[in-house]
């Protein structure tokens, strides 16, 4: 199976209506079969957009951008993994740096959320990545491998096969500054090594490792051509149907 994934992350952008009109245009493309296309949309839009995709007969997947670690209960304002799955998402983005920074999500909590999501049959797009200070100190590899060690590396072998890793250096998110393809490749190779050490070469070879941080049509091809860069998690450029389609065609 191909490891290629083009994933969008709309963050807190687009109303349901705006999402539907994006999809009207986006679904007119015939994307290559060996690219798994995923869109992380606001939770209120999951149901409408997944129904729209189903009607089109296209195989595009929807991701939620967060979930709660419990199955139900008195957690005002939260959504359980089963609610997300029931609305039509097959994936959930967890551990995004914005959730770590603005909502205080720790490695432990991200592990708990991952377990809860996997138990409901959702696949997890697990995000990691270092801030600028860490990159300047040249300790980025230890920083990111530690984030992985403290969370998803505690999963069992079968759960690990439903994890997609997104390396998103914080200094490259929404800044227009992209990691060079060498910087991305270096980190992705290290991440794959960590997985191989824990779960063996076979699982490591099957794991998709995405790069995120100012991916756009102009740099996607170069980034995706690196041997350990299996695709992208795209913020800003996924908001435009034409730009995101170009990225999907960049493998
Ligand atoms: P940008 O592509 O806007 O830099 O965002 C990246 C990101 O955070 C995707 O999750």
mmCIF file of N, CA and C in Angstrom, residues 51-169:
data_model
loop_
_atom_site.group_PDB
_atom_site.id
_atom_site.type_symbol
_atom_site.label_atom_id
_atom_site.label_comp_id
_atom_site.label_asym_id
_atom_site.label_seq_id
_atom_site.Cartn_x
_atom_site.Cartn_y
_atom_site.Cartn_z
ATOM 1 N N UNK A 51 -21.102 13.429 3.901
ATOM 2 C CA UNK A 51 -22.253 13.026 3.062
ATOM 3 C C UNK A 51 -22.043 13.478 1.616
ATOM 4 N N UNK A 52 -21.549 14.693 1.479
ATOM 5 C CA UNK A 52 -21.290 15.249 0.137
ATOM 6 C C UNK A 52 -20.250 14.398 -0.608
ATOM 7 N N UNK A 53 -19.214 13.990 0.106
ATOM 8 C CA UNK A 53 -18.165 13.157 -0.508
ATOM 9 C C UNK A 53 -18.750 11.803 -0.910
ATOM 10 N N UNK A 54 -19.531 11.229 -0.008
ATOM 11 C CA UNK A 54 -20.143 9.914 -0.282
ATOM 12 C C UNK A 54 -20.971 9.972 -1.569
ATOM 13 N N UNK A 55 -21.778 11.019 -1.692
ATOM 14 C CA UNK A 55 -22.629 11.173 -2.882
ATOM 15 C C UNK A 55 -21.805 11.285 -4.149
ATOM 16 N N UNK A 56 -20.618 11.882 -4.031
ATOM 17 C CA UNK A 56 -19.774 12.099 -5.223
ATOM 18 C C UNK A 56 -19.093 10.806 -5.667
ATOM 19 N N UNK A 57 -19.037 9.823 -4.769
ATOM 20 C CA UNK A 57 -18.371 8.565 -5.088
ATOM 21 C C UNK A 57 -16.848 8.653 -5.038
ATOM 22 N N UNK A 58 -16.315 9.806 -4.605
ATOM 23 C CA UNK A 58 -14.856 9.965 -4.538
ATOM 24 C C UNK A 58 -14.342 9.412 -3.202
ATOM 25 N N UNK A 59 -13.059 9.012 -3.206
ATOM 26 C CA UNK A 59 -12.565 8.439 -1.946
ATOM 27 C C UNK A 59 -11.672 9.436 -1.211
ATOM 28 N N UNK A 60 -12.331 10.474 -0.708
ATOM 29 C CA UNK A 60 -11.621 11.470 0.103
ATOM 30 C C UNK A 60 -12.063 11.264 1.550
ATOM 31 N N UNK A 61 -11.124 11.393 2.465
ATOM 32 C CA UNK A 61 -11.438 11.116 3.872
ATOM 33 C C UNK A 61 -11.517 12.395 4.689
ATOM 34 N N UNK A 62 -12.346 12.330 5.703
ATOM 35 C CA UNK A 62 -12.497 13.479 6.595
ATOM 36 C C UNK A 62 -11.835 13.176 7.942
ATOM 37 N N UNK A 63 -11.149 14.196 8.469
ATOM 38 C CA UNK A 63 -10.541 14.096 9.807
ATOM 39 C C UNK A 63 -11.161 15.141 10.720
ATOM 40 N N UNK A 64 -11.291 14.784 11.997
ATOM 41 C CA UNK A 64 -11.591 15.783 13.015
ATOM 42 C C UNK A 64 -10.248 16.373 13.458
ATOM 43 N N UNK A 65 -10.297 17.497 14.162
ATOM 44 C CA UNK A 65 -9.051 18.163 14.577
ATOM 45 C C UNK A 65 -8.746 17.970 16.059
ATOM 46 N N UNK A 66 -9.633 17.218 16.733
ATOM 47 C CA UNK A 66 -9.464 16.967 18.166
ATOM 48 C C UNK A 66 -10.537 15.978 18.581
ATOM 49 N N UNK A 67 -10.349 15.325 19.718
ATOM 50 C CA UNK A 67 -11.443 14.572 20.335
ATOM 51 C C UNK A 67 -11.156 14.484 21.829
ATOM 52 N N UNK A 68 -12.164 14.093 22.581
ATOM 53 C CA UNK A 68 -11.971 13.895 24.026
ATOM 54 C C UNK A 68 -11.487 12.472 24.270
ATOM 55 N N UNK A 69 -10.874 12.271 25.425
ATOM 56 C CA UNK A 69 -10.322 10.949 25.747
ATOM 57 C C UNK A 69 -11.350 10.010 26.382
ATOM 58 N N UNK A 70 -12.526 10.550 26.735
ATOM 59 C CA UNK A 70 -13.567 9.697 27.322
ATOM 60 C C UNK A 70 -14.645 9.347 26.299
ATOM 61 N N UNK A 71 -15.371 8.280 26.586
ATOM 62 C CA UNK A 71 -16.381 7.838 25.615
ATOM 63 C C UNK A 71 -17.687 8.616 25.732
ATOM 64 N N UNK A 72 -17.984 9.130 26.927
ATOM 65 C CA UNK A 72 -19.191 9.951 27.123
ATOM 66 C C UNK A 72 -19.098 10.567 28.509
ATOM 67 N N UNK A 73 -20.046 11.423 28.851
ATOM 68 C CA UNK A 73 -20.079 11.931 30.214
ATOM 69 C C UNK A 73 -20.204 13.433 30.302
ATOM 70 N N UNK A 74 -19.986 13.943 31.517
ATOM 71 C CA UNK A 74 -20.181 15.359 31.804
ATOM 72 C C UNK A 74 -18.916 16.144 31.440
ATOM 73 N N UNK A 75 -18.740 16.375 30.171
ATOM 74 C CA UNK A 75 -17.582 17.123 29.669
ATOM 75 C C UNK A 75 -18.098 18.177 28.692
ATOM 76 N N UNK A 76 -18.727 19.185 29.244
ATOM 77 C CA UNK A 76 -19.427 20.195 28.451
ATOM 78 C C UNK A 76 -18.570 20.728 27.305
ATOM 79 N N UNK A 77 -19.139 20.671 26.132
ATOM 80 C CA UNK A 77 -18.470 21.249 24.967
ATOM 81 C C UNK A 77 -17.561 20.297 24.227
ATOM 82 N N UNK A 78 -17.373 19.097 24.744
ATOM 83 C CA UNK A 78 -16.419 18.162 24.121
ATOM 84 C C UNK A 78 -17.116 17.150 23.214
ATOM 85 N N UNK A 79 -16.336 16.488 22.387
ATOM 86 C CA UNK A 79 -16.861 15.456 21.475
ATOM 87 C C UNK A 79 -16.070 14.170 21.672
ATOM 88 N N UNK A 80 -16.781 13.046 21.768
ATOM 89 C CA UNK A 80 -16.104 11.763 21.947
ATOM 90 C C UNK A 80 -15.667 11.218 20.586
ATOM 91 N N UNK A 81 -14.686 10.313 20.587
ATOM 92 C CA UNK A 81 -14.291 9.692 19.328
ATOM 93 C C UNK A 81 -15.464 9.037 18.596
ATOM 94 N N UNK A 82 -16.384 8.403 19.331
ATOM 95 C CA UNK A 82 -17.487 7.734 18.626
ATOM 96 C C UNK A 82 -18.426 8.741 17.961
ATOM 97 N N UNK A 83 -18.577 9.922 18.547
ATOM 98 C CA UNK A 83 -19.412 10.960 17.909
ATOM 99 C C UNK A 83 -18.796 11.415 16.591
ATOM 100 N N UNK A 84 -17.485 11.570 16.626
ATOM 101 C CA UNK A 84 -16.756 12.016 15.434
ATOM 102 C C UNK A 84 -16.853 10.967 14.334
ATOM 103 N N UNK A 85 -16.632 9.710 14.752
ATOM 104 C CA UNK A 85 -16.702 8.598 13.807
ATOM 105 C C UNK A 85 -18.130 8.498 13.237
ATOM 106 N N UNK A 86 -19.113 8.637 14.109
ATOM 107 C CA UNK A 86 -20.511 8.546 13.689
ATOM 108 C C UNK A 86 -20.898 9.649 12.709
ATOM 109 N N UNK A 87 -20.243 10.798 12.848
ATOM 110 C CA UNK A 87 -20.552 11.917 11.945
ATOM 111 C C UNK A 87 -19.915 11.724 10.576
ATOM 112 N N UNK A 88 -18.951 10.799 10.471
ATOM 113 C CA UNK A 88 -18.379 10.515 9.151
ATOM 114 C C UNK A 88 -16.880 10.695 9.024
ATOM 115 N N UNK A 89 -16.182 10.970 10.144
ATOM 116 C CA UNK A 89 -14.720 11.097 10.062
ATOM 117 C C UNK A 89 -14.071 9.726 10.252
ATOM 118 N N UNK A 90 -13.011 9.483 9.540
ATOM 119 C CA UNK A 90 -12.238 8.248 9.738
ATOM 120 C C UNK A 90 -10.888 8.521 10.388
ATOM 121 N N UNK A 91 -10.566 9.794 10.528
ATOM 122 C CA UNK A 91 -9.261 10.195 11.083
ATOM 123 C C UNK A 91 -9.473 11.280 12.129
ATOM 124 N N UNK A 92 -8.483 11.432 13.005
ATOM 125 C CA UNK A 92 -8.481 12.586 13.914
ATOM 126 C C UNK A 92 -7.039 13.089 14.045
ATOM 127 N N UNK A 93 -6.893 14.396 13.976
ATOM 128 C CA UNK A 93 -5.579 15.020 14.178
ATOM 129 C C UNK A 93 -5.403 15.211 15.692
ATOM 130 N N UNK A 94 -4.327 14.698 16.250
ATOM 131 C CA UNK A 94 -4.089 14.864 17.695
ATOM 132 C C UNK A 94 -2.674 15.395 17.935
ATOM 133 N N UNK A 95 -2.541 16.163 19.011
ATOM 134 C CA UNK A 95 -1.213 16.654 19.393
ATOM 135 C C UNK A 95 -0.707 17.797 18.546
ATOM 136 N N UNK A 96 -1.610 18.483 17.843
ATOM 137 C CA UNK A 96 -1.150 19.638 17.054
ATOM 138 C C UNK A 96 -0.504 20.661 17.995
ATOM 139 N N UNK A 97 0.520 21.357 17.510
ATOM 140 C CA UNK A 97 1.245 22.302 18.380
ATOM 141 C C UNK A 97 0.320 23.400 18.894
ATOM 142 N N UNK A 98 -0.734 23.745 18.108
ATOM 143 C CA UNK A 98 -1.668 24.774 18.596
ATOM 144 C C UNK A 98 -2.462 24.253 19.793
ATOM 145 N N UNK A 99 -2.797 22.983 19.788
ATOM 146 C CA UNK A 99 -3.516 22.415 20.935
ATOM 147 C C UNK A 99 -2.560 22.243 22.125
ATOM 148 N N UNK A 100 -1.316 21.894 21.836
ATOM 149 C CA UNK A 100 -0.349 21.785 22.940
ATOM 150 C C UNK A 100 -0.137 23.163 23.571
ATOM 151 N N UNK A 101 -0.012 24.215 22.728
ATOM 152 C CA UNK A 101 0.316 25.551 23.240
ATOM 153 C C UNK A 101 -0.892 26.254 23.855
ATOM 154 N N UNK A 102 -2.047 26.239 23.160
ATOM 155 C CA UNK A 102 -3.182 27.053 23.629
ATOM 156 C C UNK A 102 -4.120 26.294 24.557
ATOM 157 N N UNK A 103 -4.066 24.971 24.530
ATOM 158 C CA UNK A 103 -5.003 24.194 25.355
ATOM 159 C C UNK A 103 -4.260 23.277 26.316
ATOM 160 N N UNK A 104 -2.950 23.511 26.445
ATOM 161 C CA UNK A 104 -2.153 22.823 27.451
ATOM 162 C C UNK A 104 -2.110 21.313 27.311
ATOM 163 N N UNK A 105 -2.210 20.787 26.093
ATOM 164 C CA UNK A 105 -2.229 19.326 25.939
ATOM 165 C C UNK A 105 -0.820 18.743 26.130
ATOM 166 N N UNK A 106 -0.722 17.783 27.032
ATOM 167 C CA UNK A 106 0.559 17.154 27.350
ATOM 168 C C UNK A 106 0.719 15.867 26.546
ATOM 169 N N UNK A 107 1.941 15.340 26.550
ATOM 170 C CA UNK A 107 2.192 14.055 25.886
ATOM 171 C C UNK A 107 1.272 12.968 26.452
ATOM 172 N N UNK A 108 1.094 12.969 27.778
ATOM 173 C CA UNK A 108 0.238 11.956 28.425
ATOM 174 C C UNK A 108 -1.198 12.037 27.919
ATOM 175 N N UNK A 109 -1.712 13.282 27.847
ATOM 176 C CA UNK A 109 -3.097 13.464 27.389
ATOM 177 C C UNK A 109 -3.224 13.043 25.927
ATOM 178 N N UNK A 110 -2.237 13.377 25.129
ATOM 179 C CA UNK A 110 -2.279 13.029 23.696
ATOM 180 C C UNK A 110 -2.269 11.498 23.540
ATOM 181 N N UNK A 111 -1.519 10.825 24.395
ATOM 182 C CA UNK A 111 -1.525 9.354 24.379
ATOM 183 C C UNK A 111 -2.913 8.820 24.735
ATOM 184 N N UNK A 112 -3.505 9.404 25.779
ATOM 185 C CA UNK A 112 -4.855 8.959 26.198
ATOM 186 C C UNK A 112 -5.871 9.172 25.091
ATOM 187 N N UNK A 113 -5.808 10.367 24.460
ATOM 188 C CA UNK A 113 -6.741 10.671 23.362
ATOM 189 C C UNK A 113 -6.509 9.707 22.206
ATOM 190 N N UNK A 114 -5.245 9.411 21.922
ATOM 191 C CA UNK A 114 -4.936 8.492 20.809
ATOM 192 C C UNK A 114 -5.543 7.129 21.076
ATOM 193 N N UNK A 115 -5.368 6.629 22.299
ATOM 194 C CA UNK A 115 -5.916 5.309 22.642
ATOM 195 C C UNK A 115 -7.427 5.295 22.480
ATOM 196 N N UNK A 116 -8.079 6.372 22.942
ATOM 197 C CA UNK A 116 -9.544 6.442 22.862
ATOM 198 C C UNK A 116 -9.995 6.479 21.405
ATOM 199 N N UNK A 117 -9.298 7.236 20.588
ATOM 200 C CA UNK A 117 -9.665 7.357 19.170
ATOM 201 C C UNK A 117 -9.447 6.024 18.454
ATOM 202 N N UNK A 118 -8.318 5.381 18.713
ATOM 203 C CA UNK A 118 -8.002 4.103 18.058
ATOM 204 C C UNK A 118 -9.012 3.030 18.462
ATOM 205 N N UNK A 119 -9.449 3.081 19.723
ATOM 206 C CA UNK A 119 -10.419 2.091 20.204
ATOM 207 C C UNK A 119 -11.751 2.202 19.458
ATOM 208 N N UNK A 120 -12.046 3.384 18.935
ATOM 209 C CA UNK A 120 -13.289 3.587 18.153
ATOM 210 C C UNK A 120 -13.063 3.345 16.669
ATOM 211 N N UNK A 121 -11.852 2.960 16.300
ATOM 212 C CA UNK A 121 -11.592 2.682 14.879
ATOM 213 C C UNK A 121 -11.186 3.903 14.074
ATOM 214 N N UNK A 122 -10.886 5.003 14.767
ATOM 215 C CA UNK A 122 -10.352 6.168 14.047
ATOM 216 C C UNK A 122 -8.853 5.987 13.837
ATOM 217 N N UNK A 123 -8.333 6.506 12.728
ATOM 218 C CA UNK A 123 -6.886 6.562 12.553
ATOM 219 C C UNK A 123 -6.413 7.919 13.068
ATOM 220 N N UNK A 124 -5.220 7.942 13.635
ATOM 221 C CA UNK A 124 -4.730 9.156 14.286
ATOM 222 C C UNK A 124 -3.605 9.787 13.478
ATOM 223 N N UNK A 125 -3.744 11.079 13.211
ATOM 224 C CA UNK A 125 -2.627 11.853 12.648
ATOM 225 C C UNK A 125 -1.969 12.541 13.838
ATOM 226 N N UNK A 126 -0.851 11.988 14.265
ATOM 227 C CA UNK A 126 -0.169 12.456 15.472
ATOM 228 C C UNK A 126 0.873 13.517 15.088
ATOM 229 N N UNK A 127 0.737 14.715 15.678
ATOM 230 C CA UNK A 127 1.659 15.809 15.323
ATOM 231 C C UNK A 127 2.753 15.981 16.367
ATOM 232 N N UNK A 128 3.940 16.286 15.873
ATOM 233 C CA UNK A 128 5.076 16.597 16.736
ATOM 234 C C UNK A 128 5.884 17.690 16.048
ATOM 235 N N UNK A 129 6.811 18.285 16.766
ATOM 236 C CA UNK A 129 7.619 19.335 16.142
ATOM 237 C C UNK A 129 8.168 20.287 17.180
ATOM 238 N N UNK A 130 9.332 20.873 16.873
ATOM 239 C CA UNK A 130 10.043 21.688 17.857
ATOM 240 C C UNK A 130 9.828 23.188 17.636
ATOM 241 N N UNK A 131 9.902 23.977 18.724
ATOM 242 C CA UNK A 131 9.881 25.436 18.573
ATOM 243 C C UNK A 131 11.240 25.950 18.066
ATOM 244 N N UNK A 132 11.250 27.212 17.684
ATOM 245 C CA UNK A 132 12.455 27.807 17.094
ATOM 246 C C UNK A 132 13.674 27.745 18.037
ATOM 247 N N UNK A 133 13.460 28.028 19.339
ATOM 248 C CA UNK A 133 14.595 28.034 20.287
ATOM 249 C C UNK A 133 15.304 26.688 20.271
ATOM 250 N N UNK A 134 14.507 25.631 20.203
ATOM 251 C CA UNK A 134 15.070 24.273 20.233
ATOM 252 C C UNK A 134 15.867 24.012 18.954
ATOM 253 N N UNK A 135 15.328 24.456 17.831
ATOM 254 C CA UNK A 135 16.039 24.288 16.544
ATOM 255 C C UNK A 135 17.371 25.046 16.604
ATOM 256 N N UNK A 136 17.336 26.259 17.182
ATOM 257 C CA UNK A 136 18.571 27.070 17.268
ATOM 258 C C UNK A 136 19.619 26.398 18.142
ATOM 259 N N UNK A 137 19.149 25.726 19.194
ATOM 260 C CA UNK A 137 20.086 25.014 20.091
ATOM 261 C C UNK A 137 20.539 23.688 19.502
ATOM 262 N N UNK A 138 19.984 23.338 18.350
ATOM 263 C CA UNK A 138 20.333 22.093 17.647
ATOM 264 C C UNK A 138 19.945 20.839 18.438
ATOM 265 N N UNK A 139 18.908 20.968 19.270
ATOM 266 C CA UNK A 139 18.468 19.782 20.010
ATOM 267 C C UNK A 139 17.105 19.287 19.507
ATOM 268 N N UNK A 140 16.791 19.664 18.246
ATOM 269 C CA UNK A 140 15.463 19.349 17.697
ATOM 270 C C UNK A 140 15.201 17.851 17.585
ATOM 271 N N UNK A 141 16.232 17.083 17.293
ATOM 272 C CA UNK A 141 15.995 15.637 17.123
ATOM 273 C C UNK A 141 15.637 14.998 18.466
ATOM 274 N N UNK A 142 16.372 15.337 19.508
ATOM 275 C CA UNK A 142 16.044 14.816 20.843
ATOM 276 C C UNK A 142 14.642 15.273 21.250
ATOM 277 N N UNK A 143 14.323 16.539 20.958
ATOM 278 C CA UNK A 143 13.030 17.109 21.369
ATOM 279 C C UNK A 143 11.869 16.326 20.737
ATOM 280 N N UNK A 144 11.973 16.086 19.434
ATOM 281 C CA UNK A 144 10.876 15.425 18.716
ATOM 282 C C UNK A 144 10.828 13.934 19.066
ATOM 283 N N UNK A 145 11.986 13.293 19.160
ATOM 284 C CA UNK A 145 11.942 11.860 19.497
ATOM 285 C C UNK A 145 11.408 11.688 20.928
ATOM 286 N N UNK A 146 11.677 12.665 21.772
ATOM 287 C CA UNK A 146 11.122 12.603 23.122
ATOM 288 C C UNK A 146 9.591 12.736 23.108
ATOM 289 N N UNK A 147 9.067 13.638 22.283
ATOM 290 C CA UNK A 147 7.597 13.763 22.169
ATOM 291 C C UNK A 147 6.990 12.420 21.734
ATOM 292 N N UNK A 148 7.675 11.747 20.837
ATOM 293 C CA UNK A 148 7.169 10.465 20.329
ATOM 294 C C UNK A 148 7.299 9.374 21.400
ATOM 295 N N UNK A 149 8.466 9.345 22.050
ATOM 296 C CA UNK A 149 8.705 8.368 23.120
ATOM 297 C C UNK A 149 7.675 8.465 24.233
ATOM 298 N N UNK A 150 7.316 9.712 24.574
ATOM 299 C CA UNK A 150 6.416 9.939 25.707
ATOM 300 C C UNK A 150 4.953 9.704 25.353
ATOM 301 N N UNK A 151 4.646 9.479 24.084
ATOM 302 C CA UNK A 151 3.226 9.317 23.731
ATOM 303 C C UNK A 151 3.020 8.068 22.869
ATOM 304 N N UNK A 152 3.050 8.209 21.556
ATOM 305 C CA UNK A 152 2.613 7.080 20.713
ATOM 306 C C UNK A 152 3.500 5.844 20.803
ATOM 307 N N UNK A 153 4.743 5.998 21.251
ATOM 308 C CA UNK A 153 5.601 4.809 21.348
ATOM 309 C C UNK A 153 5.154 3.878 22.482
ATOM 310 N N UNK A 154 4.178 4.341 23.259
ATOM 311 C CA UNK A 154 3.624 3.482 24.313
ATOM 312 C C UNK A 154 2.439 2.662 23.802
ATOM 313 N N UNK A 155 2.089 2.841 22.545
ATOM 314 C CA UNK A 155 0.966 2.063 21.968
ATOM 315 C C UNK A 155 1.437 0.668 21.610
ATOM 316 N N UNK A 156 0.491 -0.272 21.517
ATOM 317 C CA UNK A 156 0.879 -1.612 21.089
ATOM 318 C C UNK A 156 1.057 -1.644 19.568
ATOM 319 N N UNK A 157 1.605 -2.768 19.111
ATOM 320 C CA UNK A 157 1.976 -2.880 17.708
ATOM 321 C C UNK A 157 0.781 -2.708 16.759
ATOM 322 N N UNK A 158 -0.366 -3.252 17.157
ATOM 323 C CA UNK A 158 -1.488 -3.170 16.214
ATOM 324 C C UNK A 158 -2.036 -1.738 16.159
ATOM 325 N N UNK A 159 -2.071 -1.036 17.283
ATOM 326 C CA UNK A 159 -2.498 0.366 17.272
ATOM 327 C C UNK A 159 -1.531 1.230 16.457
ATOM 328 N N UNK A 160 -0.242 0.924 16.578
ATOM 329 C CA UNK A 160 0.763 1.750 15.882
ATOM 330 C C UNK A 160 0.526 1.761 14.377
ATOM 331 N N UNK A 161 -0.094 0.690 13.876
ATOM 332 C CA UNK A 161 -0.327 0.612 12.423
ATOM 333 C C UNK A 161 -1.454 1.530 11.961
ATOM 334 N N UNK A 162 -2.140 2.139 12.918
ATOM 335 C CA UNK A 162 -3.176 3.114 12.569
ATOM 336 C C UNK A 162 -2.769 4.545 12.926
ATOM 337 N N UNK A 163 -1.468 4.728 13.057
ATOM 338 C CA UNK A 163 -0.930 6.062 13.352
ATOM 339 C C UNK A 163 -0.222 6.616 12.120
ATOM 340 N N UNK A 164 -0.517 7.867 11.829
ATOM 341 C CA UNK A 164 0.221 8.624 10.809
ATOM 342 C C UNK A 164 0.960 9.697 11.605
ATOM 343 N N UNK A 165 2.215 9.911 11.286
ATOM 344 C CA UNK A 165 2.961 10.930 12.034
ATOM 345 C C UNK A 165 3.100 12.184 11.172
ATOM 346 N N UNK A 166 2.861 13.337 11.777
ATOM 347 C CA UNK A 166 3.089 14.596 11.054
ATOM 348 C C UNK A 166 4.158 15.380 11.805
ATOM 349 N N UNK A 167 5.290 15.577 11.149
ATOM 350 C CA UNK A 167 6.348 16.415 11.727
ATOM 351 C C UNK A 167 6.092 17.853 11.296
ATOM 352 N N UNK A 168 5.784 18.691 12.288
ATOM 353 C CA UNK A 168 5.472 20.090 11.996
ATOM 354 C C UNK A 168 6.343 21.007 12.868
ATOM 355 N N UNK A 169 7.492 21.445 12.347
ATOM 356 C CA UNK A 169 8.312 22.377 13.133
ATOM 357 C C UNK A 169 7.514 23.665 13.369
#
